[in-house]
Short mmCIF file of C-alpha atoms in Angstrom, two decimals:
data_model
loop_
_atom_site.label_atom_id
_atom_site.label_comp_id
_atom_site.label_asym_id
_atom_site.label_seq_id
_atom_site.Cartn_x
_atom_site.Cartn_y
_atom_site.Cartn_z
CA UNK O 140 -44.56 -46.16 0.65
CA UNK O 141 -41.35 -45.46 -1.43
CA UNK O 142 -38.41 -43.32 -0.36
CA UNK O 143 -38.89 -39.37 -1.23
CA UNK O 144 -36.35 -36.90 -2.11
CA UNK O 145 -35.44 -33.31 -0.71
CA UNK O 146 -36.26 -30.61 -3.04
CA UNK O 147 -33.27 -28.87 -3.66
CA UNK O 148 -30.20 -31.35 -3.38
CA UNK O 149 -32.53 -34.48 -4.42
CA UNK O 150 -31.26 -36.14 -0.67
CA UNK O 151 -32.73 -39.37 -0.17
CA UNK O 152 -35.41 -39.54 2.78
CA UNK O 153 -35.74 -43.22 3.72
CA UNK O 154 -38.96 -44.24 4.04
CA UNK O 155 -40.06 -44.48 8.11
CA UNK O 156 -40.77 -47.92 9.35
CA UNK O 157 -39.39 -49.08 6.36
CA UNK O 158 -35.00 -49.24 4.87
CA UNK O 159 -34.59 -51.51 7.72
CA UNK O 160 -31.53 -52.41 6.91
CA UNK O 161 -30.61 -49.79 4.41
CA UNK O 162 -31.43 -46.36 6.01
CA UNK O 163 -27.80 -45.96 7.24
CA UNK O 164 -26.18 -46.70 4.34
CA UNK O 165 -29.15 -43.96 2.49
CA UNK O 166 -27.74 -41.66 4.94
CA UNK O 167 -24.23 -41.71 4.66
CA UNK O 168 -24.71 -41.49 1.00
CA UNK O 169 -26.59 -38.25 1.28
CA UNK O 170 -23.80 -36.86 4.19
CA UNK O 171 -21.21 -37.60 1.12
CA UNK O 172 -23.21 -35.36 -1.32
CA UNK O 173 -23.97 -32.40 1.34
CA UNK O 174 -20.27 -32.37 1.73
CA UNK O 175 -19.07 -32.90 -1.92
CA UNK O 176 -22.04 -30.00 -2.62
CA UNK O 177 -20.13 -27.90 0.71
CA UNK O 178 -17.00 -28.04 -1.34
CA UNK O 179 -17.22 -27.44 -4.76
CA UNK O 180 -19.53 -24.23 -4.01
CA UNK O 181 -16.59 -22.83 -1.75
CA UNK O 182 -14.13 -23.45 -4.35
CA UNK O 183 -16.54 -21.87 -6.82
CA UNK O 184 -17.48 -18.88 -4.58
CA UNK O 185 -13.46 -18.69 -4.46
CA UNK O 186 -12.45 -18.87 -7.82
CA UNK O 187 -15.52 -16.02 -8.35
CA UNK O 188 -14.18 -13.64 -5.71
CA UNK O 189 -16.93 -13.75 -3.59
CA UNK O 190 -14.99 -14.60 -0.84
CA UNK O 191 -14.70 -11.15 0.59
CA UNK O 192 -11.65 -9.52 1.60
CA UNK O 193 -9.21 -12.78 1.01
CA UNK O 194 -6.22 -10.59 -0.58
CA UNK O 195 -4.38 -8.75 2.27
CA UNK O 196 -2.27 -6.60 -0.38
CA UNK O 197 -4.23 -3.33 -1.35
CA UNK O 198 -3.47 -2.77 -5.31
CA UNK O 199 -2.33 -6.14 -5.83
CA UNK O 200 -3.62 -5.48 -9.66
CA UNK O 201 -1.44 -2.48 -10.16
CA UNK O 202 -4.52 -0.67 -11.10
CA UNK O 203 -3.88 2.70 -8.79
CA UNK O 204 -1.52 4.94 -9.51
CA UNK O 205 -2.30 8.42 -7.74
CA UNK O 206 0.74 9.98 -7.56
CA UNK O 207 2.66 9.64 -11.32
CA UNK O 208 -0.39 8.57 -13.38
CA UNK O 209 1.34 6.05 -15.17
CA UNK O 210 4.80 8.10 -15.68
CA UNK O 211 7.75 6.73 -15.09
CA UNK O 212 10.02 7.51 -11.50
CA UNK O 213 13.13 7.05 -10.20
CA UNK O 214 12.39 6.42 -6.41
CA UNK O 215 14.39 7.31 -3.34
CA UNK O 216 14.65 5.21 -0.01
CA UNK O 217 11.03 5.25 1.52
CA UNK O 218 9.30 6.80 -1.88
CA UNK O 219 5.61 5.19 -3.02
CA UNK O 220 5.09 4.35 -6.70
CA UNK O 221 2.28 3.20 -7.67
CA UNK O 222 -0.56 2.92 -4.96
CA UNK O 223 0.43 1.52 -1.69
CA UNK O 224 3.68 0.27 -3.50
CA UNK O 225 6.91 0.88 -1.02
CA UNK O 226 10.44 0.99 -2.47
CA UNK O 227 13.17 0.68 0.31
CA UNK O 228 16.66 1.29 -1.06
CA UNK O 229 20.46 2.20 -0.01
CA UNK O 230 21.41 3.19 -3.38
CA UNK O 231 20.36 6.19 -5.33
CA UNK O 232 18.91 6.17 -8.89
CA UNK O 233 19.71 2.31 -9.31
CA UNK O 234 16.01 1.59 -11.11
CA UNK O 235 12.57 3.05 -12.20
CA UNK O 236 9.03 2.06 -11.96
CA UNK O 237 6.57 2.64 -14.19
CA UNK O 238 3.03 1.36 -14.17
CA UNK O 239 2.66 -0.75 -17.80
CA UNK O 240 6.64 -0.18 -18.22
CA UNK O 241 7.55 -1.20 -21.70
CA UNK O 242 4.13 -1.82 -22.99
CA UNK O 243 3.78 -5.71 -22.55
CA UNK O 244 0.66 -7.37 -22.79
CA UNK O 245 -0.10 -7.96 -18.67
CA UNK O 246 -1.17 -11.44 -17.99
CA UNK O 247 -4.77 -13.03 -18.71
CA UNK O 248 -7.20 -11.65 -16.34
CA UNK O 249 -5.01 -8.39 -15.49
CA UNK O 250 -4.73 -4.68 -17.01
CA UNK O 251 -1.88 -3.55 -15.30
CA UNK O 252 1.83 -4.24 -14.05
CA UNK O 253 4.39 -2.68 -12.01
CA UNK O 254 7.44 -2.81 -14.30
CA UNK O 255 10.95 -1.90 -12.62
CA UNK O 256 13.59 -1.21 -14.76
CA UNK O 257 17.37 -1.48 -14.03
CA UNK O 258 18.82 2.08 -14.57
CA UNK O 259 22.95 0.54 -14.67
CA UNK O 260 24.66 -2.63 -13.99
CA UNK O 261 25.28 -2.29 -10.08
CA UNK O 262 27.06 -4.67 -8.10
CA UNK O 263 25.26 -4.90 -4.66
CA UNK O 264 27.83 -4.47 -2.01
CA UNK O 265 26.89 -6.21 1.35
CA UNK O 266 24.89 -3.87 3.34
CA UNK O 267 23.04 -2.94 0.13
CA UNK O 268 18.99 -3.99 -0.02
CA UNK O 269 16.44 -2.73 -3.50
CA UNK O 270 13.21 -3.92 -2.60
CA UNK O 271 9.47 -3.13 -3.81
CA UNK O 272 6.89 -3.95 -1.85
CA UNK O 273 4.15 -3.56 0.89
CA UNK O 274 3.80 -2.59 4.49
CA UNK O 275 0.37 -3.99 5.49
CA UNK O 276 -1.36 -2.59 8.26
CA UNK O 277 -1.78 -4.52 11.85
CA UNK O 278 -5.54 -4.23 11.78
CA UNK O 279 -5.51 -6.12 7.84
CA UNK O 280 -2.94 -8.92 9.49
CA UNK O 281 -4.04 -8.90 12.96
CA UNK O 282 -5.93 -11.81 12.34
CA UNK O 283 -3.11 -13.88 11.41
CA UNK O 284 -1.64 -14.47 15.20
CA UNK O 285 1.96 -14.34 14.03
CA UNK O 286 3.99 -14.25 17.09
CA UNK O 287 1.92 -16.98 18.83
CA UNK O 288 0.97 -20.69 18.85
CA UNK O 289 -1.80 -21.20 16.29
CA UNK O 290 -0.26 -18.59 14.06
CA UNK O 291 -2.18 -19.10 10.01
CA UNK O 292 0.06 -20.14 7.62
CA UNK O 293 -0.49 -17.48 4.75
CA UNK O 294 0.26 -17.77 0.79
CA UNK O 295 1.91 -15.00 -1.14
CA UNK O 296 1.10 -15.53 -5.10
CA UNK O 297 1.99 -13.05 -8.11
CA UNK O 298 2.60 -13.04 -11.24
CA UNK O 299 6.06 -12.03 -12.59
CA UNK O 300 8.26 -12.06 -15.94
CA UNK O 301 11.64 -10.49 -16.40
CA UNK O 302 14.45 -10.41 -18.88
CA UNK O 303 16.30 -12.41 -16.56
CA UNK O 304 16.28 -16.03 -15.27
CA UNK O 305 17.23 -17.95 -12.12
CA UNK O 306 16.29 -18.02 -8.25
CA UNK O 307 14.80 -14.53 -7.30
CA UNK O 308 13.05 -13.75 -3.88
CA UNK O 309 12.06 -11.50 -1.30
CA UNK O 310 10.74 -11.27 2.06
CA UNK O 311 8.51 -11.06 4.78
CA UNK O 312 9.45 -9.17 8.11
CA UNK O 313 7.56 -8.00 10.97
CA UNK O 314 7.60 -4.28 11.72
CA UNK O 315 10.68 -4.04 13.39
CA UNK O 316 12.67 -5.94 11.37
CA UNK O 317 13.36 -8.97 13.82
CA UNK O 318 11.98 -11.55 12.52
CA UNK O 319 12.78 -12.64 8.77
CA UNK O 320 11.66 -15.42 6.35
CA UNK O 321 13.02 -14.89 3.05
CA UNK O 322 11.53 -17.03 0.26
CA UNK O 323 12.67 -17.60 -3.40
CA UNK O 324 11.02 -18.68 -5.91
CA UNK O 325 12.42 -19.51 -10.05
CA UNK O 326 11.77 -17.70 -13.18
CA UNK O 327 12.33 -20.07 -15.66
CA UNK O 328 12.27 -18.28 -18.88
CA UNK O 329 12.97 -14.43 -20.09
CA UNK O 330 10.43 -11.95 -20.55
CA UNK O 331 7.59 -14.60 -20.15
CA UNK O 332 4.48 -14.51 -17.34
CA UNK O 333 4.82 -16.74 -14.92
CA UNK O 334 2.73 -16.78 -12.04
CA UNK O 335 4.55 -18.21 -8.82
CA UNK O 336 3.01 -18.98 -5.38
CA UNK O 337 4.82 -19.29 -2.14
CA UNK O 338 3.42 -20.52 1.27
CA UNK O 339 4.78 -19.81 4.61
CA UNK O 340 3.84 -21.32 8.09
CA UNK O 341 2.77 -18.38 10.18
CA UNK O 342 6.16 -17.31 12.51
CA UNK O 343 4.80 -18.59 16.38
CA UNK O 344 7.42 -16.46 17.67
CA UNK O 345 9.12 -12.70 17.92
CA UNK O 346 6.89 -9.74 18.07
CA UNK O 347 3.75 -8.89 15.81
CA UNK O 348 1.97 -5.51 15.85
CA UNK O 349 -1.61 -6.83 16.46
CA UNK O 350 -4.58 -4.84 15.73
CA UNK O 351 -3.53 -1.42 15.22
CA UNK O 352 -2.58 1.19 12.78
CA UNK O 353 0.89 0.32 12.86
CA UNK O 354 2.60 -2.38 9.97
CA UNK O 355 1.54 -5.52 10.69
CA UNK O 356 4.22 -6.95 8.49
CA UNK O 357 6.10 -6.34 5.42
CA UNK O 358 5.99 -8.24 2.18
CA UNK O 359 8.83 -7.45 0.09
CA UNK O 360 10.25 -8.33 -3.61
CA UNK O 361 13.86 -8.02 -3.97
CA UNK O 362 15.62 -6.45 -6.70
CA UNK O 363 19.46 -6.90 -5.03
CA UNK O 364 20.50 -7.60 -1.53
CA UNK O 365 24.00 -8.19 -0.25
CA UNK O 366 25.10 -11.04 1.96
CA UNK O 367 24.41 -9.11 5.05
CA UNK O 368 20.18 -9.01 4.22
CA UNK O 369 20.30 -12.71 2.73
CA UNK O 370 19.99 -16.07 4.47
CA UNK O 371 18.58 -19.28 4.36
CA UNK O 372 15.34 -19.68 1.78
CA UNK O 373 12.10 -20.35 3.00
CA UNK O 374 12.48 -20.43 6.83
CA UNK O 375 12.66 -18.10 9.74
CA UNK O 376 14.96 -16.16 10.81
CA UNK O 377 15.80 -13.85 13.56
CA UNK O 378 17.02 -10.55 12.44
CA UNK O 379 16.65 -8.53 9.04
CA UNK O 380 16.56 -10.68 6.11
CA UNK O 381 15.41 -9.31 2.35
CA UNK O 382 16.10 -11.89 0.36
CA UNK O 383 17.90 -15.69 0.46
CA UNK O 384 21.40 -16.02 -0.24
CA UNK O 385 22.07 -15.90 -4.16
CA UNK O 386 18.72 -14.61 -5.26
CA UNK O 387 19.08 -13.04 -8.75
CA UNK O 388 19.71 -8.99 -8.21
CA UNK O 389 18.12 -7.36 -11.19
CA UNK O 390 20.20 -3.88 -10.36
CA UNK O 391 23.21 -5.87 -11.25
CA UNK O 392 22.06 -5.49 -15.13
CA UNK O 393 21.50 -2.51 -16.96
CA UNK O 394 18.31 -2.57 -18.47
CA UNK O 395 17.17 -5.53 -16.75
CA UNK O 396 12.95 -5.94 -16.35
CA UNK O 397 11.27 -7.41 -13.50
CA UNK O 398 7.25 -6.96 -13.83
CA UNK O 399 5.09 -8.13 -11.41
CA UNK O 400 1.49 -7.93 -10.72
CA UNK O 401 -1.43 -9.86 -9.72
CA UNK O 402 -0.13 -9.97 -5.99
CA UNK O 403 -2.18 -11.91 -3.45
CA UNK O 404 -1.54 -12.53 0.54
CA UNK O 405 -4.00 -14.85 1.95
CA UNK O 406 -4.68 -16.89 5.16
CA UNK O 407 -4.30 -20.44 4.22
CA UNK O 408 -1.91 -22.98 2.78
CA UNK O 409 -3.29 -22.50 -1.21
CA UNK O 410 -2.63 -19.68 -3.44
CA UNK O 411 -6.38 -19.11 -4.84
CA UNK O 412 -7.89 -17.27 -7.55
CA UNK O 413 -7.04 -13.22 -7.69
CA UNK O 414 -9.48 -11.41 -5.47
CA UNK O 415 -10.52 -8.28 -7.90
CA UNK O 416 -12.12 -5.55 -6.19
CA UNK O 417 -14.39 -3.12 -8.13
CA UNK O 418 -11.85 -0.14 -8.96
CA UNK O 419 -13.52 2.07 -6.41
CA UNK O 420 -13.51 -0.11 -4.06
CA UNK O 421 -9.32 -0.42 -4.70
CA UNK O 422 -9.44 3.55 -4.92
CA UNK O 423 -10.83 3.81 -1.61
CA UNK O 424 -8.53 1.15 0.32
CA UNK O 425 -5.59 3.36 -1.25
CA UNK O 426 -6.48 6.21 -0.38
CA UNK O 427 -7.06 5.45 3.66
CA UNK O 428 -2.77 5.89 3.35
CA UNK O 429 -2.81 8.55 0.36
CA UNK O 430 -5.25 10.90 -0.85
CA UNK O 431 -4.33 13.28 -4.40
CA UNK O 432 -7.14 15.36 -5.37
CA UNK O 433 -6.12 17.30 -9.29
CA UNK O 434 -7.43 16.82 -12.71
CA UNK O 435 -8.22 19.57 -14.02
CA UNK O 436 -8.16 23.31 -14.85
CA UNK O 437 -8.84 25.34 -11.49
CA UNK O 438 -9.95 21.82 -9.66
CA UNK O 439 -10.88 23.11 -6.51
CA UNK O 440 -9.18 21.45 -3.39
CA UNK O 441 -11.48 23.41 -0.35
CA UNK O 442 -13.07 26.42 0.25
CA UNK O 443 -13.01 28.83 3.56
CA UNK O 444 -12.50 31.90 4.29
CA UNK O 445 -9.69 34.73 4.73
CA UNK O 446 -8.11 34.52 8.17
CA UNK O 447 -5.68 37.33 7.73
CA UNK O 448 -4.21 39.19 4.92
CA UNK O 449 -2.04 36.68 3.64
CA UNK O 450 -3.72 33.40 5.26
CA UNK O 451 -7.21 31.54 4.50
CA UNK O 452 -8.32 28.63 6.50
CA UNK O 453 -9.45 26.26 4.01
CA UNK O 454 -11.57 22.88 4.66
CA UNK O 455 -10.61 19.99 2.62
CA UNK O 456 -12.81 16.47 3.32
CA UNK O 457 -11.07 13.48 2.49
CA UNK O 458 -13.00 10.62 0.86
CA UNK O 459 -11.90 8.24 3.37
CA UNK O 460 -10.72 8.45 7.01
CA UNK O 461 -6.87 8.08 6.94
CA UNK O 462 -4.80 5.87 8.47
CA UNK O 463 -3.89 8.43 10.76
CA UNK O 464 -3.66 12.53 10.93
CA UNK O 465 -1.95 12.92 7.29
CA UNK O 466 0.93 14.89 6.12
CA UNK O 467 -0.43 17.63 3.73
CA UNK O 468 0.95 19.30 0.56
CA UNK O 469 0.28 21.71 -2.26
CA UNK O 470 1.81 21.97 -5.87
CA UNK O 471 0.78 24.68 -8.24
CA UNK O 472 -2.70 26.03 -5.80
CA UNK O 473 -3.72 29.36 -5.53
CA UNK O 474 -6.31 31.05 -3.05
CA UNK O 475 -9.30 32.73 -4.86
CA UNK O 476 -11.01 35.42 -3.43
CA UNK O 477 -13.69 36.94 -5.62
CA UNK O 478 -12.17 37.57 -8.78
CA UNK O 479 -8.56 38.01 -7.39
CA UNK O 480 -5.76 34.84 -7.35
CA UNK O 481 -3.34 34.48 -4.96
CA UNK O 482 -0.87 32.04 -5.49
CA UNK O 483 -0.42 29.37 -2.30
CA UNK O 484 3.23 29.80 -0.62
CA UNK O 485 2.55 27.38 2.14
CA UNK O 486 0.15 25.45 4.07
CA UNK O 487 0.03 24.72 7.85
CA UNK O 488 -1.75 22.65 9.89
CA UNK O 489 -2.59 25.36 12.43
CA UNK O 490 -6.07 25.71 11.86
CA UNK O 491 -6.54 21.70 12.45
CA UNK O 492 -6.01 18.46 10.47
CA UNK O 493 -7.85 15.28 11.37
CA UNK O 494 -7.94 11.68 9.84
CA UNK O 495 -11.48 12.97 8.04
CA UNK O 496 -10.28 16.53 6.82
CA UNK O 497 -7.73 19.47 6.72
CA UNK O 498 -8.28 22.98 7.74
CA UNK O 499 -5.43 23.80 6.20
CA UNK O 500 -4.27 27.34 6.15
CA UNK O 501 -2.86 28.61 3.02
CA UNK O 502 -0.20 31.70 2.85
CA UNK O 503 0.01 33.59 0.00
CA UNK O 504 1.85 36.69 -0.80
CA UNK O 505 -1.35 38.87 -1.46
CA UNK O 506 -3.21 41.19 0.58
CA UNK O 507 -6.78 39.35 1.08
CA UNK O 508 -9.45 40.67 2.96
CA UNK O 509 -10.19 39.60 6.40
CA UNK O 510 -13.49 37.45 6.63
CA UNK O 511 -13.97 36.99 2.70
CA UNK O 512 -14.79 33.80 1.16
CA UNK O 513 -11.85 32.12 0.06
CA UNK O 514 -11.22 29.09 -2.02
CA UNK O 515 -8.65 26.78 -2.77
CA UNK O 516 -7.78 25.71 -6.42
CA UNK O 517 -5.10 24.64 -8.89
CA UNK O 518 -3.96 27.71 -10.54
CA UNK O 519 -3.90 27.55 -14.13
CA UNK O 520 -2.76 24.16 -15.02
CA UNK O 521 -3.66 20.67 -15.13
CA UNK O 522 -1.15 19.45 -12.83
CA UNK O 523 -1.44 20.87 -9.32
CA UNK O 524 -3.07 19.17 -6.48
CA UNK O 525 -3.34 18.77 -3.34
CA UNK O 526 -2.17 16.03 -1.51
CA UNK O 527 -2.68 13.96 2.00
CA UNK O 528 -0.22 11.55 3.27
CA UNK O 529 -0.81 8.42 5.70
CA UNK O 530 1.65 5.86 4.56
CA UNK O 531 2.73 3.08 6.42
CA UNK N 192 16.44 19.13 3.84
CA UNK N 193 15.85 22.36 6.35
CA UNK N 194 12.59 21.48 8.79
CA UNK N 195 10.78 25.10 10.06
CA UNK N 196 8.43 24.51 12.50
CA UNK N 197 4.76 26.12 12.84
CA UNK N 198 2.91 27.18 15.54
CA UNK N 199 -0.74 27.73 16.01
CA UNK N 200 -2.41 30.73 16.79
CA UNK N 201 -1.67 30.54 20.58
CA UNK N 202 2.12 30.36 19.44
CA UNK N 203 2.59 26.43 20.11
CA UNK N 204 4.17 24.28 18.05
CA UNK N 205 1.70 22.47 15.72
CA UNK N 206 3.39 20.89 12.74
CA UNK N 207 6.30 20.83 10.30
CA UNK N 208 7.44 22.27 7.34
CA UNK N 209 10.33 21.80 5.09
CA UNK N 210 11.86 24.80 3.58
CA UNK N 211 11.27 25.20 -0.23
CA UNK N 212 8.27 23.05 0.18
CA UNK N 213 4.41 23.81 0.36
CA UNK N 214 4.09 21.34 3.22
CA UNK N 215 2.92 20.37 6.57
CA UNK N 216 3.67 17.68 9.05
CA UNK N 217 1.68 16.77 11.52
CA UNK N 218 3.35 16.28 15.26
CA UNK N 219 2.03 12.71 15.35
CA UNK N 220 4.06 9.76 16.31
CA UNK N 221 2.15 7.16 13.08
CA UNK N 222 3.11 9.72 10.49
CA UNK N 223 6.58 8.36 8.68
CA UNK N 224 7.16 12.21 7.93
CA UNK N 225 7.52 13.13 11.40
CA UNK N 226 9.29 9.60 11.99
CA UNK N 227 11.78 11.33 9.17
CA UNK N 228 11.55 14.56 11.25
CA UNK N 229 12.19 13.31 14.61
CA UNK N 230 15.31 10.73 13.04
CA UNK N 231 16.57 14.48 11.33
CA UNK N 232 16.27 15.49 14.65
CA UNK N 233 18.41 12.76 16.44
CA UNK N 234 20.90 13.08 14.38
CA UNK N 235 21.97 17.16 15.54
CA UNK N 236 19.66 18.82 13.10
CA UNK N 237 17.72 21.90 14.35
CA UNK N 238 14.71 23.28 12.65
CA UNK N 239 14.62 26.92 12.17
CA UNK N 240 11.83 28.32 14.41
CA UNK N 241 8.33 29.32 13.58
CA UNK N 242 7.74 32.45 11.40
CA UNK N 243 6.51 35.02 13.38
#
């Protein structure tokens, strides 16, 4: 009797009581094509984003943009841009950032950019940092062991063009700002794509927020750092580090571009395919650390009822749970009860805000009804909302 | 920035506000606007107290 075959992966079966002296060598042969097989369908199942939840950076894409809806900002120290994008700064009004900022075509693959523009031509002095970038929660980086033996060496990729050339960089820190490796990384021509990957052995020392709700670590791009935040490239270092010494600073030009998008963190040692997420799915990871609920005409934020005169409890559900019990805020909301409008003066906690909801109550200046239905809206324009507030 | 505090219906302190804002703050450590808050603090602030 002849060898068979498998049915799905043709294998070889060596015939029993026969391949006396070729059976091993059949073997082997068919080991070398299970593993071949094992390989090329992970790289495939990579390169088709079916790996899961492989990019640690939530709006890596640039898609979201809650907050300014695609209009341009001039952020303080602290301020979000677009989605789950940080801007840390010790200089006022040195740049803006504007999702699709000057109207370039993004990258194959990609819709959307962050685009920074340089508002003068500042010269950093050296306790001065601009960075954009991420603080990553400890339960998405958790994972990672940083701060131990073992810890995953992780690869930051991105794509990035700017009007300027040279060595640029950035960072990543842990939450307290005590452990630093700043990396760089070369733009070789103006106001072309380039995408650029960086890999980093996981840090085996200093302290790591493990899994909680607390940064697990920042990833930062930097825009102009003085000597005091810049230090050797590509290693450790103790202390707080933005950027390596001589990195490009875009502030230092007026009008100067730096676009980036496309921004992947992953566990492992190769920068892999861009993990896109349905847009809902990216909607909903955003809004676990910020929640805007507007649109339209009278949107309606919650409904309740009158608590006193001038207050109505009103019950908002988020769409997610938040990170943690938000911050909330109104803009242009009036209380409705029956046909009469009240327009909001404040909001308080007091009647109980949790990670799922807010029973917020809302003060207005009217005289409501005690015990009426009351409901919360935007009064008559497009741009009020209501907002919720978990940022890292 | 002026912080007012709020109380709940019992008269305890239950969150922040800024003046001029429509806002409130939750008392809770993980929210970076009562980080702000409690830094303002530190550094000699005082909020004006709850309205009555």
């Amino acid at each position: 009797m002849a060898d068979s075959t498998t049915t799905n992966l043709l294998l070889t079966k060596p015939e029993v009581g026969a391949s006396t002296d070729t059976w091993g060598t059949k073997i082997n042969a068919d080991l070398d094509l299970v593993d071949a097989k094992f390989t090329a369908d992970l790289l495939s199942a990579s390169a088709n984003g079916v790996t899961g939840f492989k990019n640690r950076i939530i709006n890596g894409a640039m898609v979201i943009d809650q907050r300014n809806a695609g209009a341009s900002v001039t952020p303080a120290n602290g301020d979000y841009t677009l989605d789950r994008i940080k801007v840390a700064t010790t200089q006022a009004s040195k740049f803006t950032v504007q999702q699709n900022a000057g109207a370039v075509t993004p990258p194959s693959g990609f819709k959307n950019y962050l685009g920074v523009t340089s508002s003068s031509a500042y010269s950093v002095v050296s306790s001065d940092y601009f960075l954009i970038g991420q603080a990553l929660e400890g339960f998405n980086t958790s994972d990672l062991g940083f701060g131990a033996a073992g810890a995953s060496t992780i690869t930051l990729s991105f794509w990035v063009r700017s009007s300027l050339t040279g060595t640029f960089g950035g960072a990543i820190n842990n939450s307290a700002y005590s452990r630093s490796y700043p990396f760089s990384y070369t733009v070789s021509t103006a106001n072309t794509w380039e995408q650029k990957s960086v890999t980093i052995a996981g840090d085996t020392t200093g302290t790591w927020i493990g899994a909680t709700n607390g940064v697990g670590l920042y990833a930062w791009f930097n825009l102009g750092t003085g000597s005091t935040g810049s230090t050797t490239a590509n290693a450790w270092a103790a202390g707080s580090y933005y950027a390596p010494t001589g990195a490009v600073s875009v502030v230092g030009t007026s009008g100067a571009t730096f676009y980036i998008t496309g921004v992947q963190l992953e566990k492992g040692s190769t920068a892999t395919s861009f993990d896109y997420r349905p847009y809902g799915t990216e909607l909903m990871l955003c809004q676990r650390y910020y929640f805007r609920n507007t649109g339209s005409l009278y949107a309606m934020h919650g409904v309740g009822t009158v608590f006193s005169t001038t207050q109505a409890d009103v019950y908002t559900k988020f769409p997610v749970s938040m990170r943690i019990i938000p911050t909330v805020s109104l803009s242009s909301t009036q209380i409705q009860v029956g046909a009469t409008l009240y327009a909001a003066t404040s909001v308080s906690g007091a009647a109980g805000v949790t990670t799922d909801g807010a029973f917020s109550r809302v003060g207005t200046a009217g005289t409501m009804i005690i015990g009426y239905a009351a409901i919360l809206t935007n009064a008559n324009n497009t741009s009020g909302y209501l907002d919720a507030t978990a940022e890292l | 920035m002026q912080y007012q505090i709020q109380n709940d219906v019992n008269g305890n302190p239950c969150a922040i506000a800024i003046v001029g804002k429509i806002i409130s703050i939750p008392m809770n450590e993980g929210n970076t606007d009562y980080q702000a808050y409690l830094k303002w603090l530190a550094e000699g602030n005082t909020p004006l107290p709850a309205d009555e």
